[in-house]
Structure formats: structure tokens, C-alpha cells
Amino acid sequence: MAYSEQVADRVRAAFGERTEVREQKMFGGIAFMLAGNMCIGVLGETLMARVGPEQYGDALAQPFARPMDFTGRSMRGFVYVEPEGFAD
């Protein structure tokens, strides 16, 4: 699946001038890496966000968030956020 360049541009803008963030193609989308770990990514129009295991339950309780189950199993500490969840 391709990724939305518009959504990726919004992520880039949010990081601003931070030089330690790297982009890497991953999962058919694009991931933004910090210290070698994905912190956020874009798959289609959807965000993939690392929230950590401690915040996972709270993140899932938010509107438009759902488990990140790319492999068929939920990845604890990561959520998908639908576009409505990060609209202007």
C-alpha cells in the first residue's frame, strides 16, 4: 500500500528542523525513525503511532484510534490513527 505524501508532509512539518529524525520506507508506507526506532509512520492516509505500552490503553480509548495489527496480531504500544483523528 502506498502512503499519502500530504500526510507525510504534515509529519515532516511537525518535526520541523529536527535533524535526528530519519525517514525509511517500511510496511509499504513511510516511517519516521528516532534513535533507530519508528516513532510515527504513514500507511495510506492513516498514521501509525508509537504510544508505548504504558499509554496503549489510553490511546485506544481515543476516537479514531485502533490497534496496529499489520501482521494480523496487535502490536502493543502502537496504534493506527484514522485521518479524522488528526484533521486540522
PDB file of C-alpha atoms in Angstrom:
ATOM      1  CA  MET A   1       0.000   0.000   0.000  1.00  0.00           C
ATOM      2  CA  ALA A   2       1.317   3.431  -0.870  1.00  0.00           C
ATOM      3  CA  TYR A   3       1.324   6.338   1.546  1.00  0.00           C
ATOM      4  CA  SER A   4      -0.177   9.801   1.316  1.00  0.00           C
ATOM      5  CA  GLU A   5       2.509  12.342   0.554  1.00  0.00           C
ATOM      6  CA  GLN A   6       0.225  15.037   2.034  1.00  0.00           C
ATOM      7  CA  VAL A   7       0.065  13.236   5.384  1.00  0.00           C
ATOM      8  CA  ALA A   8       3.830  12.591   5.278  1.00  0.00           C
ATOM      9  CA  ASP A   9       4.396  16.304   4.633  1.00  0.00           C
ATOM     10  CA  ARG A  10       2.326  17.147   7.723  1.00  0.00           C
ATOM     11  CA  VAL A  11       4.511  14.825   9.803  1.00  0.00           C
ATOM     12  CA  ARG A  12       7.660  16.393   8.328  1.00  0.00           C
ATOM     13  CA  ALA A  13       6.340  19.853   9.198  1.00  0.00           C
ATOM     14  CA  ALA A  14       5.604  18.753  12.771  1.00  0.00           C
ATOM     15  CA  PHE A  15       9.218  17.613  13.197  1.00  0.00           C
ATOM     16  CA  GLY A  16      10.447  20.915  11.793  1.00  0.00           C
ATOM     17  CA  GLU A  17      14.228  21.244  11.782  1.00  0.00           C
ATOM     18  CA  ARG A  18      14.972  18.189  13.950  1.00  0.00           C
ATOM     19  CA  THR A  19      17.967  16.579  12.299  1.00  0.00           C
ATOM     20  CA  GLU A  20      17.874  13.338  14.300  1.00  0.00           C
ATOM     21  CA  VAL A  21      14.662  12.132  12.600  1.00  0.00           C
ATOM     22  CA  ARG A  22      15.203   9.844   9.614  1.00  0.00           C
ATOM     23  CA  GLU A  23      12.727   8.601   7.025  1.00  0.00           C
ATOM     24  CA  GLN A  24      12.620   4.962   5.998  1.00  0.00           C
ATOM     25  CA  LYS A  25      10.293   3.012   3.732  1.00  0.00           C
ATOM     26  CA  MET A  26       8.565   0.403   5.891  1.00  0.00           C
ATOM     27  CA  PHE A  27       5.396  -1.719   5.793  1.00  0.00           C
ATOM     28  CA  GLY A  28       4.639  -0.366   2.319  1.00  0.00           C
ATOM     29  CA  GLY A  29       4.492   3.132   3.795  1.00  0.00           C
ATOM     30  CA  ILE A  30       6.990   5.517   5.294  1.00  0.00           C
ATOM     31  CA  ALA A  31       8.297   5.525   8.857  1.00  0.00           C
ATOM     32  CA  PHE A  32       9.895   8.376  10.750  1.00  0.00           C
ATOM     33  CA  MET A  33      12.704   6.986  12.859  1.00  0.00           C
ATOM     34  CA  LEU A  34      14.168   8.442  16.032  1.00  0.00           C
ATOM     35  CA  ALA A  35      17.226   6.728  17.534  1.00  0.00           C
ATOM     36  CA  GLY A  36      16.651   3.825  15.149  1.00  0.00           C
ATOM     37  CA  ASN A  37      13.047   3.215  16.216  1.00  0.00           C
ATOM     38  CA  MET A  38       9.836   4.135  14.450  1.00  0.00           C
ATOM     39  CA  CYS A  39       8.042   6.897  16.316  1.00  0.00           C
ATOM     40  CA  ILE A  40       5.382   7.571  13.687  1.00  0.00           C
ATOM     41  CA  GLY A  41       4.604   6.401  10.196  1.00  0.00           C
ATOM     42  CA  VAL A  42       2.169   6.853   7.356  1.00  0.00           C
ATOM     43  CA  LEU A  43       0.373   3.994   5.619  1.00  0.00           C
ATOM     44  CA  GLY A  44      -2.155   5.147   3.067  1.00  0.00           C
ATOM     45  CA  GLU A  45      -3.975   8.044   4.756  1.00  0.00           C
ATOM     46  CA  THR A  46      -3.506   6.517   8.219  1.00  0.00           C
ATOM     47  CA  LEU A  47      -0.901   7.300  10.872  1.00  0.00           C
ATOM     48  CA  MET A  48       0.961   4.525  12.666  1.00  0.00           C
ATOM     49  CA  ALA A  49       1.946   5.919  16.056  1.00  0.00           C
ATOM     50  CA  ARG A  50       4.210   4.561  18.790  1.00  0.00           C
ATOM     51  CA  VAL A  51       2.469   5.361  22.057  1.00  0.00           C
ATOM     52  CA  GLY A  52       4.335   2.920  24.298  1.00  0.00           C
ATOM     53  CA  PRO A  53       2.894   0.066  26.334  1.00  0.00           C
ATOM     54  CA  GLU A  54       2.005   2.299  29.295  1.00  0.00           C
ATOM     55  CA  GLN A  55      -0.184   4.619  27.183  1.00  0.00           C
ATOM     56  CA  TYR A  56      -1.571   1.928  24.877  1.00  0.00           C
ATOM     57  CA  GLY A  57      -4.953   1.550  26.621  1.00  0.00           C
ATOM     58  CA  ASP A  58      -5.486   5.300  26.844  1.00  0.00           C
ATOM     59  CA  ALA A  59      -4.549   5.728  23.189  1.00  0.00           C
ATOM     60  CA  LEU A  60      -7.023   3.046  22.104  1.00  0.00           C
ATOM     61  CA  ALA A  61      -9.778   4.824  24.033  1.00  0.00           C
ATOM     62  CA  GLN A  62      -9.360   7.884  21.792  1.00  0.00           C
ATOM     63  CA  PRO A  63     -11.718   8.397  18.865  1.00  0.00           C
ATOM     64  CA  PHE A  64     -10.375   7.153  15.538  1.00  0.00           C
ATOM     65  CA  ALA A  65      -7.594   5.054  17.113  1.00  0.00           C
ATOM     66  CA  ARG A  66      -7.390   1.279  16.745  1.00  0.00           C
ATOM     67  CA  PRO A  67      -4.816  -1.427  17.363  1.00  0.00           C
ATOM     68  CA  MET A  68      -1.962  -1.595  14.888  1.00  0.00           C
ATOM     69  CA  ASP A  69      -2.370  -5.129  13.604  1.00  0.00           C
ATOM     70  CA  PHE A  70      -0.342  -5.026  10.424  1.00  0.00           C
ATOM     71  CA  THR A  71       0.835  -8.628  10.847  1.00  0.00           C
ATOM     72  CA  GLY A  72      -2.558  -9.934  11.976  1.00  0.00           C
ATOM     73  CA  ARG A  73      -1.570  -9.552  15.633  1.00  0.00           C
ATOM     74  CA  SER A  74      -1.866  -6.345  17.600  1.00  0.00           C
ATOM     75  CA  MET A  75       1.455  -4.669  18.265  1.00  0.00           C
ATOM     76  CA  ARG A  76       1.151  -3.450  21.849  1.00  0.00           C
ATOM     77  CA  GLY A  77       2.405   0.099  22.119  1.00  0.00           C
ATOM     78  CA  PHE A  78       1.448   1.047  18.548  1.00  0.00           C
ATOM     79  CA  VAL A  79      -1.871   2.334  17.210  1.00  0.00           C
ATOM     80  CA  TYR A  80      -3.343   3.306  13.880  1.00  0.00           C
ATOM     81  CA  VAL A  81      -4.954   6.750  13.828  1.00  0.00           C
ATOM     82  CA  GLU A  82      -7.535   7.312  11.117  1.00  0.00           C
ATOM     83  CA  PRO A  83      -7.443  10.669   9.264  1.00  0.00           C
ATOM     84  CA  GLU A  84     -10.406  12.005  11.244  1.00  0.00           C
ATOM     85  CA  GLY A  85      -8.259  11.697  14.370  1.00  0.00           C
ATOM     86  CA  PHE A  86      -5.632  14.149  13.165  1.00  0.00           C
ATOM     87  CA  ALA A  87      -7.652  16.503  10.991  1.00  0.00           C
ATOM     88  CA  ASP A  88      -6.948  20.214  11.293  1.00  0.00           C
TER      89      ASP A  88
END
